[in-house]
Amino acid sequence: MNVHVHELIVVGGGLAGNSAVNEAGLLGVDTAWISKIYPVRSHSGEAQGGINAALSNNPDGRDDSPERHAYDTIKGSDFLGDQDAVELMTNLAPGRIIELEHLGVPFSRYDDGTICQRPFGGAGFPRTCYGADRTGHFLLHTLFQQYLTMKEHIKLYDEYYAIGLITDNGECKGLTTFNMKTGKIEIFLANAVVFATGGSGRNYGNTTNSYSSTGLGIMMPYWAGIPVKDMEFVQFHPTAIIGKHILMTEGCRGEGGYLINNDGERFMKKYAPQVIELAPRDMVSRSIETEIREGRGINHDKFIHLDLRHLGKEKIMEKLPGIREITLDFLGIDPIKEPIPIRPAQHYTMGGIDVDNDCRSEVKGFYATGECACISVHGANRLGGNSLLETTVFGQIAGQMAGKEVLGKGKPKVDGLVNDALKKQEKVLEELYNRGGTENQYHIRDELHNIMDTKVQIFRCKEDLEDALKGIKDLQQRFKNIRSVSPGNVFNFDKTWTLEIAANLDISEVIALGALAREESRGAHARTDFPKRDDEKWLKHTIARFTEEGPELSYKPVSVTKWQPEERKY
Amino acid sequence: MDTVEFKVFRFDPEKSAKSTFDTFKVPLTEDLTVLDSLNYIQSNYDGSLAFRSSCRRAMCGCCGLKINGKNKLACHTMVKDLETLEVTVEPLSFLPLDKDLIIDMTKLNEACKNSMSLLPAETTMKQMEISRKEGI
């Protein structure tokens, strides 16, 4: 049996995980970096538009400040964001961007050499620092290059698939993984574990997320007894291309793009008279869906147009070249000449593993950071540009906090715990992979997609959510009767994808249940039967814990320090 | 609806040192990509078919394969653009085989790491120390 003993384990190869390992490396902590795909292939690389910080480089942003950034974020979160955590993030933002610049990120620059910043939805000042429309890609590769300078401390376990947490006496001791190449279960032990495993969009069919965003990284701790928070808050990005649901960055609108309905009008003027297309994402998505429902989709069909033609060839080629490549390759459309057909799609998971401002969960030794965590800085709706910020700032914080916790303690000893953990994991998988039933788990996943795409969407209501829960429970029942997985050890994705589908089902249940229980509309959670925000009853975070009968919900207060909730108008 | 016949390279080191080809039929839709087809095959015909994929939008590079003899990204290759109803899918040919369409990337990753230009650790850490001290 292979046992890997380190001081610290970080799971996840994206921006948050990479930020964490780089910090651990700087502290000199012996770290295992586990990633199921080669880190530079992570979903973080898909981020396009930019990363927020109050640098005041844009002439229109000279009066910006971290405090203003915090206020915009909290208002954007519909006042569910924890204000102390938000201020921490916006205060650290300018320094973090400069640090990233020093690490070699090729940001776009103004003639005076300062980093370019573009306007983004819900932001009072243009503060989204960008590298053309490939910012996530640039950040990901730069941070990975820096890990290469710290290889004496960090060991990358590439294509190791995390499957379960190891806990003992209420403490996290490590995890079990598949070595994808051999198919063997390998154990990792450490004095602390940081999860940076990303979002959960693949429980939806219509999503901008990669296949790697499965939510298994959120369900693994959940199944181990760690609570998750605010799962009902799912962000639907307004501009995803029809058909493949590939993201068209908010930067398109930041650079001046218009959203047009069948009548040729910029309909956002009705819904957000001041900021028009640059309203926060939840508002724009609702507006687009309303236009479509009321028959004003293009040709009365289910999409509207994102029009960039008036920006001109030069601007598009300089600032949005990646967008143009996507529309040419996947739609055969050149945005210089034609408008782009778009419709909202699932994009981001505001909820996640419940952690505090230091990224600590309630279990000693277990940390979470990035999209898989919920502190909460995004509350009920995330502003564009704040996710790249969260991953790099809180990824660093998690690395520092976990690193300092383990520094000097040495490595844990290998003892009987390891045999027990292995036996326990083998038993669970033995049962899961040999059910010998008749159901095809991939068809079950497709049916789940159908339920989530129609009933747990931008506009929600009691009937739809109850139907969804009934449908999900039915699929969970049928999942107990799935066929046995393919035999074979080497790169057996049938095994890992089956585990992911189990996670898709359970996470959908948590989302739908939280949405049904929350009888108000706030941020991205819009109830047609409870259309108003209700601060008296609902200014609180939803906590969900795993039980055999289903998720058990409870609630937790929001940290309100500076800004009292007010009406959210743009 | 037209049907596309996929000849897919299969290799299972646990079964045999020899590789084979399996044939699958996939219904041709307007925006069907080669990656969509592989997913269709894996979900409906043979769960053991192994291939790498992640972003499905030509960003991550996972799905590099040899399609009708040419090296391409499977997620990026529209089947209708191949202008044939017979598609052969094989792994990239310049690295050792692991399983089916998966090749061992170690050598390639090492080569990339060795050739990567980056700010050397000393400079970087010094800069980070400075920027943190100055609290910018």
PDB file of N, CA and C in Angstrom, chain A residues 23 26 37-38 41-42 45-46 48 94-95 98-99 102-103 137 145-146 148-149 159 181 202 207-208 210-212 244-246 326 329-330 396 400 440 442-443 486 488-491 493-494 497, chain B residues 13-14 31 33 35-36 39 42-44 47-48 50-62 75-76 78 98-99 102 104-105 109 113 116-119 121 124-125 127-128 131-132 136:
ATOM      1  N   GLU A  23       2.508  29.743  -1.211  1.00  0.00           N
ATOM      2  CA  GLU A  23       2.727  30.280   0.130  1.00  0.00           C
ATOM      3  C   GLU A  23       3.398  29.255   1.029  1.00  0.00           C
ATOM      4  N   LEU A  26       6.951  29.082   0.225  1.00  0.00           N
ATOM      5  CA  LEU A  26       7.716  30.209   0.783  1.00  0.00           C
ATOM      6  C   LEU A  26       8.006  30.003   2.260  1.00  0.00           C
ATOM      7  N   ILE A  37      -6.239  16.789 -12.651  1.00  0.00           N
ATOM      8  CA  ILE A  37      -5.749  17.075 -13.998  1.00  0.00           C
ATOM      9  C   ILE A  37      -4.484  17.917 -13.855  1.00  0.00           C
ATOM     10  N   TYR A  38      -3.651  17.957 -14.893  1.00  0.00           N
ATOM     11  CA  TYR A  38      -2.435  18.753 -14.816  1.00  0.00           C
ATOM     12  C   TYR A  38      -2.830  20.197 -14.496  1.00  0.00           C
ATOM     13  N   ARG A  41      -4.332  22.954 -16.694  1.00  0.00           N
ATOM     14  CA  ARG A  41      -5.550  22.676 -17.440  1.00  0.00           C
ATOM     15  C   ARG A  41      -6.798  23.000 -16.613  1.00  0.00           C
ATOM     16  N   SER A  42      -6.591  23.506 -15.384  1.00  0.00           N
ATOM     17  CA  SER A  42      -7.720  23.752 -14.487  1.00  0.00           C
ATOM     18  C   SER A  42      -8.696  24.779 -15.024  1.00  0.00           C
ATOM     19  N   GLY A  45      -8.286  28.648 -15.693  1.00  0.00           N
ATOM     20  CA  GLY A  45      -7.728  29.182 -16.930  1.00  0.00           C
ATOM     21  C   GLY A  45      -8.789  29.694 -17.882  1.00  0.00           C
ATOM     22  N   GLU A  46     -10.049  29.344 -17.614  1.00  0.00           N
ATOM     23  CA  GLU A  46     -11.123  29.779 -18.498  1.00  0.00           C
ATOM     24  C   GLU A  46     -11.592  31.187 -18.196  1.00  0.00           C
ATOM     25  N   GLN A  48     -11.955  34.927 -18.064  1.00  0.00           N
ATOM     26  CA  GLN A  48     -11.579  35.785 -19.183  1.00  0.00           C
ATOM     27  C   GLN A  48     -11.387  37.246 -18.778  1.00  0.00           C
ATOM     28  N   PRO A  94      -5.184  45.422  -3.866  1.00  0.00           N
ATOM     29  CA  PRO A  94      -4.151  46.140  -4.631  1.00  0.00           C
ATOM     30  C   PRO A  94      -2.764  45.512  -4.472  1.00  0.00           C
ATOM     31  N   GLY A  95      -2.394  45.159  -3.231  1.00  0.00           N
ATOM     32  CA  GLY A  95      -1.083  44.548  -2.999  1.00  0.00           C
ATOM     33  C   GLY A  95      -0.930  43.232  -3.724  1.00  0.00           C
ATOM     34  N   ILE A  98      -0.264  43.785  -7.476  1.00  0.00           N
ATOM     35  CA  ILE A  98       1.119  44.216  -7.716  1.00  0.00           C
ATOM     36  C   ILE A  98       2.051  43.022  -7.584  1.00  0.00           C
ATOM     37  N   GLU A  99       1.779  42.178  -6.588  1.00  0.00           N
ATOM     38  CA  GLU A  99       2.574  40.978  -6.393  1.00  0.00           C
ATOM     39  C   GLU A  99       2.500  40.089  -7.628  1.00  0.00           C
ATOM     40  N   HIS A 102       4.554  41.433 -10.289  1.00  0.00           N
ATOM     41  CA  HIS A 102       5.965  41.146 -10.075  1.00  0.00           C
ATOM     42  C   HIS A 102       6.305  39.697 -10.395  1.00  0.00           C
ATOM     43  N   LEU A 103       5.322  38.814 -10.256  1.00  0.00           N
ATOM     44  CA  LEU A 103       5.554  37.413 -10.579  1.00  0.00           C
ATOM     45  C   LEU A 103       5.581  37.171 -12.085  1.00  0.00           C
ATOM     46  N   HIS A 137      -6.218  32.641 -17.710  1.00  0.00           N
ATOM     47  CA  HIS A 137      -5.189  31.825 -18.345  1.00  0.00           C
ATOM     48  C   HIS A 137      -3.802  32.330 -17.985  1.00  0.00           C
ATOM     49  N   GLN A 145       4.287  28.612 -12.993  1.00  0.00           N
ATOM     50  CA  GLN A 145       5.723  28.814 -13.191  1.00  0.00           C
ATOM     51  C   GLN A 145       6.413  29.062 -11.855  1.00  0.00           C
ATOM     52  N   GLN A 146       5.752  29.805 -10.976  1.00  0.00           N
ATOM     53  CA  GLN A 146       6.353  30.102  -9.670  1.00  0.00           C
ATOM     54  C   GLN A 146       6.457  28.865  -8.798  1.00  0.00           C
ATOM     55  N   LEU A 148       7.226  26.065  -9.836  1.00  0.00           N
ATOM     56  CA  LEU A 148       8.422  25.382 -10.320  1.00  0.00           C
ATOM     57  C   LEU A 148       9.677  25.834  -9.574  1.00  0.00           C
ATOM     58  N   THR A 149       9.644  27.071  -9.037  1.00  0.00           N
ATOM     59  CA  THR A 149      10.816  27.555  -8.301  1.00  0.00           C
ATOM     60  C   THR A 149      10.832  27.031  -6.869  1.00  0.00           C
ATOM     61  N   GLU A 159      -2.637  13.919 -11.673  1.00  0.00           N
ATOM     62  CA  GLU A 159      -3.610  12.875 -12.009  1.00  0.00           C
ATOM     63  C   GLU A 159      -3.762  11.873 -10.863  1.00  0.00           C
ATOM     64  N   LYS A 181      -3.178   6.438 -12.943  1.00  0.00           N
ATOM     65  CA  LYS A 181      -2.387   5.608 -13.858  1.00  0.00           C
ATOM     66  C   LYS A 181      -2.444   4.130 -13.480  1.00  0.00           C
ATOM     67  N   ARG A 202     -21.356  21.186 -12.948  1.00  0.00           N
ATOM     68  CA  ARG A 202     -21.701  20.053 -13.817  1.00  0.00           C
ATOM     69  C   ARG A 202     -22.873  19.216 -13.311  1.00  0.00           C
ATOM     70  N   THR A 207     -24.316  24.888 -18.573  1.00  0.00           N
ATOM     71  CA  THR A 207     -23.331  25.492 -17.698  1.00  0.00           C
ATOM     72  C   THR A 207     -22.099  25.916 -18.484  1.00  0.00           C
ATOM     73  N   THR A 208     -21.428  26.963 -17.980  1.00  0.00           N
ATOM     74  CA  THR A 208     -20.188  27.397 -18.624  1.00  0.00           C
ATOM     75  C   THR A 208     -19.000  26.591 -18.104  1.00  0.00           C
ATOM     76  N   SER A 210     -16.225  23.712 -16.901  1.00  0.00           N
ATOM     77  CA  SER A 210     -15.517  22.556 -17.455  1.00  0.00           C
ATOM     78  C   SER A 210     -16.111  21.270 -16.905  1.00  0.00           C
ATOM     79  N   TYR A 211     -15.774  20.153 -17.554  1.00  0.00           N
ATOM     80  CA  TYR A 211     -16.177  18.854 -17.029  1.00  0.00           C
ATOM     81  C   TYR A 211     -15.571  18.607 -15.652  1.00  0.00           C
ATOM     82  N   SER A 212     -14.479  19.299 -15.341  1.00  0.00           N
ATOM     83  CA  SER A 212     -13.823  19.068 -14.055  1.00  0.00           C
ATOM     84  C   SER A 212     -14.545  19.718 -12.872  1.00  0.00           C
ATOM     85  N   LYS A 244     -23.493  25.498 -26.981  1.00  0.00           N
ATOM     86  CA  LYS A 244     -22.431  24.940 -26.149  1.00  0.00           C
ATOM     87  C   LYS A 244     -22.292  25.630 -24.791  1.00  0.00           C
ATOM     88  N   HIS A 245     -23.008  26.744 -24.576  1.00  0.00           N
ATOM     89  CA  HIS A 245     -22.962  27.474 -23.293  1.00  0.00           C
ATOM     90  C   HIS A 245     -21.554  27.905 -22.901  1.00  0.00           C
ATOM     91  N   ILE A 246     -20.720  28.225 -23.889  1.00  0.00           N
ATOM     92  CA  ILE A 246     -19.373  28.705 -23.588  1.00  0.00           C
ATOM     93  C   ILE A 246     -19.467  30.173 -23.193  1.00  0.00           C
ATOM     94  N   ILE A 326     -13.614  32.095 -30.000  1.00  0.00           N
ATOM     95  CA  ILE A 326     -14.669  31.172 -29.580  1.00  0.00           C
ATOM     96  C   ILE A 326     -15.862  31.233 -30.521  1.00  0.00           C
ATOM     97  N   ASP A 329     -14.959  29.702 -33.910  1.00  0.00           N
ATOM     98  CA  ASP A 329     -14.767  28.254 -33.902  1.00  0.00           C
ATOM     99  C   ASP A 329     -16.052  27.491 -33.624  1.00  0.00           C
ATOM    100  N   PHE A 330     -16.864  27.998 -32.679  1.00  0.00           N
ATOM    101  CA  PHE A 330     -18.003  27.194 -32.235  1.00  0.00           C
ATOM    102  C   PHE A 330     -19.346  27.619 -32.832  1.00  0.00           C
ATOM    103  N   GLN A 396      -3.926  32.350  -0.963  1.00  0.00           N
ATOM    104  CA  GLN A 396      -2.728  32.729  -0.210  1.00  0.00           C
ATOM    105  C   GLN A 396      -2.956  32.597   1.292  1.00  0.00           C
ATOM    106  N   GLN A 400      -1.048  30.303   3.950  1.00  0.00           N
ATOM    107  CA  GLN A 400      -0.334  30.885   5.102  1.00  0.00           C
ATOM    108  C   GLN A 400      -0.842  30.308   6.419  1.00  0.00           C
ATOM    109  N   ASN A 440     -28.266   2.999 -16.167  1.00  0.00           N
ATOM    110  CA  ASN A 440     -27.057   3.612 -16.718  1.00  0.00           C
ATOM    111  C   ASN A 440     -26.843   4.944 -15.996  1.00  0.00           C
ATOM    112  N   TYR A 442     -24.993   7.405 -16.521  1.00  0.00           N
ATOM    113  CA  TYR A 442     -24.857   8.597 -17.374  1.00  0.00           C
ATOM    114  C   TYR A 442     -26.219   9.093 -17.821  1.00  0.00           C
ATOM    115  N   HIS A 443     -27.173   8.189 -17.989  1.00  0.00           N
ATOM    116  CA  HIS A 443     -28.530   8.592 -18.310  1.00  0.00           C
ATOM    117  C   HIS A 443     -29.179   9.245 -17.103  1.00  0.00           C
ATOM    118  N   SER A 486     -17.037  -0.546 -15.333  1.00  0.00           N
ATOM    119  CA  SER A 486     -16.103  -1.342 -16.129  1.00  0.00           C
ATOM    120  C   SER A 486     -14.966  -1.817 -15.237  1.00  0.00           C
ATOM    121  N   GLY A 488     -10.992  -3.026 -14.671  1.00  0.00           N
ATOM    122  CA  GLY A 488      -9.772  -2.401 -15.181  1.00  0.00           C
ATOM    123  C   GLY A 488      -9.313  -1.329 -14.220  1.00  0.00           C
ATOM    124  N   ASN A 489      -8.017  -1.188 -14.114  1.00  0.00           N
ATOM    125  CA  ASN A 489      -7.452  -0.245 -13.152  1.00  0.00           C
ATOM    126  C   ASN A 489      -6.915   1.024 -13.801  1.00  0.00           C
ATOM    127  N   VAL A 490      -6.373   0.867 -15.024  1.00  0.00           N
ATOM    128  CA  VAL A 490      -5.649   1.982 -15.631  1.00  0.00           C
ATOM    129  C   VAL A 490      -6.611   3.021 -16.186  1.00  0.00           C
ATOM    130  N   PHE A 491      -6.503   4.240 -15.703  1.00  0.00           N
ATOM    131  CA  PHE A 491      -7.348   5.351 -16.170  1.00  0.00           C
ATOM    132  C   PHE A 491      -8.807   4.923 -16.327  1.00  0.00           C
ATOM    133  N   PHE A 493     -12.068   5.990 -15.933  1.00  0.00           N
ATOM    134  CA  PHE A 493     -12.927   7.137 -15.687  1.00  0.00           C
ATOM    135  C   PHE A 493     -14.347   6.717 -15.350  1.00  0.00           C
ATOM    136  N   ASP A 494     -14.709   5.501 -15.728  1.00  0.00           N
ATOM    137  CA  ASP A 494     -16.033   4.994 -15.364  1.00  0.00           C
ATOM    138  C   ASP A 494     -16.176   5.060 -13.840  1.00  0.00           C
ATOM    139  N   TRP A 497     -16.092   9.024 -12.758  1.00  0.00           N
ATOM    140  CA  TRP A 497     -17.291   9.732 -13.190  1.00  0.00           C
ATOM    141  C   TRP A 497     -18.529   9.236 -12.453  1.00  0.00           C
TER     142      TRP A 497
ATOM    143  N   PRO B  13      -3.378  -2.134 -21.352  1.00  0.00           N
ATOM    144  CA  PRO B  13      -2.158  -2.848 -20.968  1.00  0.00           C
ATOM    145  C   PRO B  13      -2.427  -4.026 -20.041  1.00  0.00           C
ATOM    146  N   GLU B  14      -3.587  -4.007 -19.358  1.00  0.00           N
ATOM    147  CA  GLU B  14      -3.912  -5.123 -18.460  1.00  0.00           C
ATOM    148  C   GLU B  14      -4.425  -6.330 -19.235  1.00  0.00           C
ATOM    149  N   ASP B  31     -24.047  20.566 -34.254  1.00  0.00           N
ATOM    150  CA  ASP B  31     -22.832  21.072 -33.601  1.00  0.00           C
ATOM    151  C   ASP B  31     -22.081  19.965 -32.865  1.00  0.00           C
ATOM    152  N   THR B  33     -19.238  17.703 -31.811  1.00  0.00           N
ATOM    153  CA  THR B  33     -17.777  17.711 -31.920  1.00  0.00           C
ATOM    154  C   THR B  33     -17.268  16.282 -31.718  1.00  0.00           C
ATOM    155  N   LEU B  35     -15.254  15.423 -29.436  1.00  0.00           N
ATOM    156  CA  LEU B  35     -15.322  15.166 -27.988  1.00  0.00           C
ATOM    157  C   LEU B  35     -16.733  14.750 -27.575  1.00  0.00           C
ATOM    158  N   ASP B  36     -17.738  15.448 -28.116  1.00  0.00           N
ATOM    159  CA  ASP B  36     -19.132  15.061 -27.840  1.00  0.00           C
ATOM    160  C   ASP B  36     -19.332  13.593 -28.213  1.00  0.00           C
ATOM    161  N   ASN B  39     -17.823  11.270 -25.678  1.00  0.00           N
ATOM    162  CA  ASN B  39     -18.688  11.226 -24.502  1.00  0.00           C
ATOM    163  C   ASN B  39     -19.903  10.355 -24.758  1.00  0.00           C
ATOM    164  N   GLN B  42     -18.812   6.725 -24.651  1.00  0.00           N
ATOM    165  CA  GLN B  42     -18.512   6.274 -23.296  1.00  0.00           C
ATOM    166  C   GLN B  42     -19.778   6.107 -22.460  1.00  0.00           C
ATOM    167  N   SER B  43     -20.750   7.018 -22.648  1.00  0.00           N
ATOM    168  CA  SER B  43     -21.981   6.940 -21.856  1.00  0.00           C
ATOM    169  C   SER B  43     -22.908   5.830 -22.311  1.00  0.00           C
ATOM    170  N   ASN B  44     -22.933   5.591 -23.635  1.00  0.00           N
ATOM    171  CA  ASN B  44     -23.946   4.678 -24.168  1.00  0.00           C
ATOM    172  C   ASN B  44     -23.444   3.295 -24.570  1.00  0.00           C
ATOM    173  N   GLY B  47     -18.350   2.099 -21.155  1.00  0.00           N
ATOM    174  CA  GLY B  47     -17.894   2.942 -20.059  1.00  0.00           C
ATOM    175  C   GLY B  47     -16.397   2.926 -19.837  1.00  0.00           C
ATOM    176  N   SER B  48     -15.706   1.930 -20.409  1.00  0.00           N
ATOM    177  CA  SER B  48     -14.272   1.824 -20.144  1.00  0.00           C
ATOM    178  C   SER B  48     -13.436   2.682 -21.091  1.00  0.00           C
ATOM    179  N   ALA B  50     -11.318   5.388 -22.377  1.00  0.00           N
ATOM    180  CA  ALA B  50     -10.567   6.376 -21.590  1.00  0.00           C
ATOM    181  C   ALA B  50     -10.011   7.477 -22.480  1.00  0.00           C
ATOM    182  N   PHE B  51     -10.318   8.736 -22.124  1.00  0.00           N
ATOM    183  CA  PHE B  51      -9.780   9.891 -22.844  1.00  0.00           C
ATOM    184  C   PHE B  51      -9.777  11.075 -21.888  1.00  0.00           C
ATOM    185  N   ARG B  52      -8.884  12.006 -22.144  1.00  0.00           N
ATOM    186  CA  ARG B  52      -8.805  13.186 -21.276  1.00  0.00           C
ATOM    187  C   ARG B  52      -9.699  14.292 -21.833  1.00  0.00           C
ATOM    188  N   SER B  53     -10.351  15.043 -20.930  1.00  0.00           N
ATOM    189  CA  SER B  53     -11.136  16.200 -21.356  1.00  0.00           C
ATOM    190  C   SER B  53     -11.363  17.083 -20.146  1.00  0.00           C
ATOM    191  N   SER B  54     -11.517  18.376 -20.388  1.00  0.00           N
ATOM    192  CA  SER B  54     -11.909  19.254 -19.280  1.00  0.00           C
ATOM    193  C   SER B  54     -12.711  20.458 -19.750  1.00  0.00           C
ATOM    194  N   CYS B  55     -12.079  21.393 -20.424  1.00  0.00           N
ATOM    195  CA  CYS B  55     -12.732  22.676 -20.664  1.00  0.00           C
ATOM    196  C   CYS B  55     -13.764  22.641 -21.792  1.00  0.00           C
ATOM    197  N   ARG B  56     -13.599  21.702 -22.719  1.00  0.00           N
ATOM    198  CA  ARG B  56     -14.430  21.514 -23.917  1.00  0.00           C
ATOM    199  C   ARG B  56     -14.517  22.772 -24.789  1.00  0.00           C
ATOM    200  N   ARG B  57     -13.591  23.754 -24.605  1.00  0.00           N
ATOM    201  CA  ARG B  57     -13.670  24.940 -25.447  1.00  0.00           C
ATOM    202  C   ARG B  57     -12.291  25.422 -25.917  1.00  0.00           C
ATOM    203  N   ALA B  58     -11.378  24.464 -26.149  1.00  0.00           N
ATOM    204  CA  ALA B  58     -10.086  24.771 -26.769  1.00  0.00           C
ATOM    205  C   ALA B  58      -9.223  25.692 -25.917  1.00  0.00           C
ATOM    206  N   MET B  59      -9.324  25.596 -24.601  1.00  0.00           N
ATOM    207  CA  MET B  59      -8.454  26.375 -23.714  1.00  0.00           C
ATOM    208  C   MET B  59      -7.404  25.504 -23.035  1.00  0.00           C
ATOM    209  N   CYS B  60      -7.834  24.324 -22.498  1.00  0.00           N
ATOM    210  CA  CYS B  60      -6.956  23.574 -21.606  1.00  0.00           C
ATOM    211  C   CYS B  60      -5.985  22.644 -22.331  1.00  0.00           C
ATOM    212  N   GLY B  61      -6.352  22.143 -23.482  1.00  0.00           N
ATOM    213  CA  GLY B  61      -5.447  21.273 -24.241  1.00  0.00           C
ATOM    214  C   GLY B  61      -5.516  19.798 -23.911  1.00  0.00           C
ATOM    215  N   CYS B  62      -6.365  19.393 -22.954  1.00  0.00           N
ATOM    216  CA  CYS B  62      -6.446  17.975 -22.548  1.00  0.00           C
ATOM    217  C   CYS B  62      -6.730  17.040 -23.713  1.00  0.00           C
ATOM    218  N   CYS B  75     -12.365  18.735 -28.852  1.00  0.00           N
ATOM    219  CA  CYS B  75     -13.503  19.579 -28.471  1.00  0.00           C
ATOM    220  C   CYS B  75     -13.760  20.653 -29.511  1.00  0.00           C
ATOM    221  N   HIS B  76     -12.797  20.874 -30.340  1.00  0.00           N
ATOM    222  CA  HIS B  76     -12.727  21.986 -31.264  1.00  0.00           C
ATOM    223  C   HIS B  76     -13.044  21.535 -32.691  1.00  0.00           C
ATOM    224  N   MET B  78     -15.452  20.082 -35.260  1.00  0.00           N
ATOM    225  CA  MET B  78     -16.847  19.787 -35.602  1.00  0.00           C
ATOM    226  C   MET B  78     -16.864  18.609 -36.563  1.00  0.00           C
ATOM    227  N   ASP B  98      -0.716   4.885 -22.542  1.00  0.00           N
ATOM    228  CA  ASP B  98      -1.138   4.420 -21.221  1.00  0.00           C
ATOM    229  C   ASP B  98      -2.382   3.548 -21.338  1.00  0.00           C
ATOM    230  N   LYS B  99      -3.431   4.111 -21.938  1.00  0.00           N
ATOM    231  CA  LYS B  99      -4.696   3.385 -22.072  1.00  0.00           C
ATOM    232  C   LYS B  99      -5.528   4.075 -23.135  1.00  0.00           C
ATOM    233  N   ILE B 102      -5.198   7.735 -24.107  1.00  0.00           N
ATOM    234  CA  ILE B 102      -4.387   8.478 -23.146  1.00  0.00           C
ATOM    235  C   ILE B 102      -2.912   8.122 -23.279  1.00  0.00           C
ATOM    236  N   ASP B 104       1.243   9.025 -22.083  1.00  0.00           N
ATOM    237  CA  ASP B 104       1.999   9.431 -20.900  1.00  0.00           C
ATOM    238  C   ASP B 104       2.651  10.781 -21.165  1.00  0.00           C
ATOM    239  N   MET B 105       2.196  11.799 -20.442  1.00  0.00           N
ATOM    240  CA  MET B 105       2.617  13.175 -20.720  1.00  0.00           C
ATOM    241  C   MET B 105       3.896  13.577 -19.974  1.00  0.00           C
ATOM    242  N   ASN B 109       5.652  17.206 -20.226  1.00  0.00           N
ATOM    243  CA  ASN B 109       5.541  18.149 -19.117  1.00  0.00           C
ATOM    244  C   ASN B 109       6.916  18.580 -18.630  1.00  0.00           C
ATOM    245  N   LYS B 113       8.486  22.324 -18.620  1.00  0.00           N
ATOM    246  CA  LYS B 113       8.991  22.924 -17.386  1.00  0.00           C
ATOM    247  C   LYS B 113      10.411  23.420 -17.588  1.00  0.00           C
ATOM    248  N   MET B 116      10.455  26.601 -19.699  1.00  0.00           N
ATOM    249  CA  MET B 116       9.627  27.741 -19.318  1.00  0.00           C
ATOM    250  C   MET B 116      10.456  28.922 -18.892  1.00  0.00           C
ATOM    251  N   SER B 117      10.128  30.088 -19.400  1.00  0.00           N
ATOM    252  CA  SER B 117      10.810  31.281 -18.920  1.00  0.00           C
ATOM    253  C   SER B 117      10.001  31.805 -17.745  1.00  0.00           C
ATOM    254  N   LEU B 118      10.664  32.155 -16.697  1.00  0.00           N
ATOM    255  CA  LEU B 118       9.948  32.683 -15.542  1.00  0.00           C
ATOM    256  C   LEU B 118      10.912  33.527 -14.724  1.00  0.00           C
ATOM    257  N   LEU B 119      10.366  34.358 -13.879  1.00  0.00           N
ATOM    258  CA  LEU B 119      11.234  35.163 -13.023  1.00  0.00           C
ATOM    259  C   LEU B 119      11.848  34.235 -11.996  1.00  0.00           C
ATOM    260  N   ALA B 121      13.445  32.463  -8.740  1.00  0.00           N
ATOM    261  CA  ALA B 121      12.929  32.483  -7.373  1.00  0.00           C
ATOM    262  C   ALA B 121      13.478  33.637  -6.550  1.00  0.00           C
ATOM    263  N   THR B 124      11.915  36.872  -7.545  1.00  0.00           N
ATOM    264  CA  THR B 124      10.491  36.877  -7.215  1.00  0.00           C
ATOM    265  C   THR B 124      10.262  37.054  -5.739  1.00  0.00           C
ATOM    266  N   MET B 125      10.955  36.213  -4.951  1.00  0.00           N
ATOM    267  CA  MET B 125      10.700  36.265  -3.517  1.00  0.00           C
ATOM    268  C   MET B 125      11.132  37.607  -2.945  1.00  0.00           C
ATOM    269  N   GLN B 127      11.054  40.439  -4.566  1.00  0.00           N
ATOM    270  CA  GLN B 127      10.017  41.386  -4.949  1.00  0.00           C
ATOM    271  C   GLN B 127       8.803  41.255  -4.044  1.00  0.00           C
ATOM    272  N   MET B 128       8.444  39.980  -3.742  1.00  0.00           N
ATOM    273  CA  MET B 128       7.264  39.774  -2.920  1.00  0.00           C
ATOM    274  C   MET B 128       7.501  40.308  -1.526  1.00  0.00           C
ATOM    275  N   SER B 131       7.142  44.095  -1.801  1.00  0.00           N
ATOM    276  CA  SER B 131       5.773  44.573  -1.963  1.00  0.00           C
ATOM    277  C   SER B 131       4.952  44.333  -0.701  1.00  0.00           C
ATOM    278  N   ARG B 132       5.269  43.262   0.030  1.00  0.00           N
ATOM    279  CA  ARG B 132       4.507  43.039   1.262  1.00  0.00           C
ATOM    280  C   ARG B 132       4.902  44.019   2.346  1.00  0.00           C
ATOM    281  N   ILE B 136       1.863  47.805  -0.402  1.00  0.00           N
ATOM    282  CA  ILE B 136       1.153  48.468  -1.505  1.00  0.00           C
ATOM    283  C   ILE B 136      -0.117  47.703  -1.805  1.00  0.00           C
TER     284      ILE B 136
END
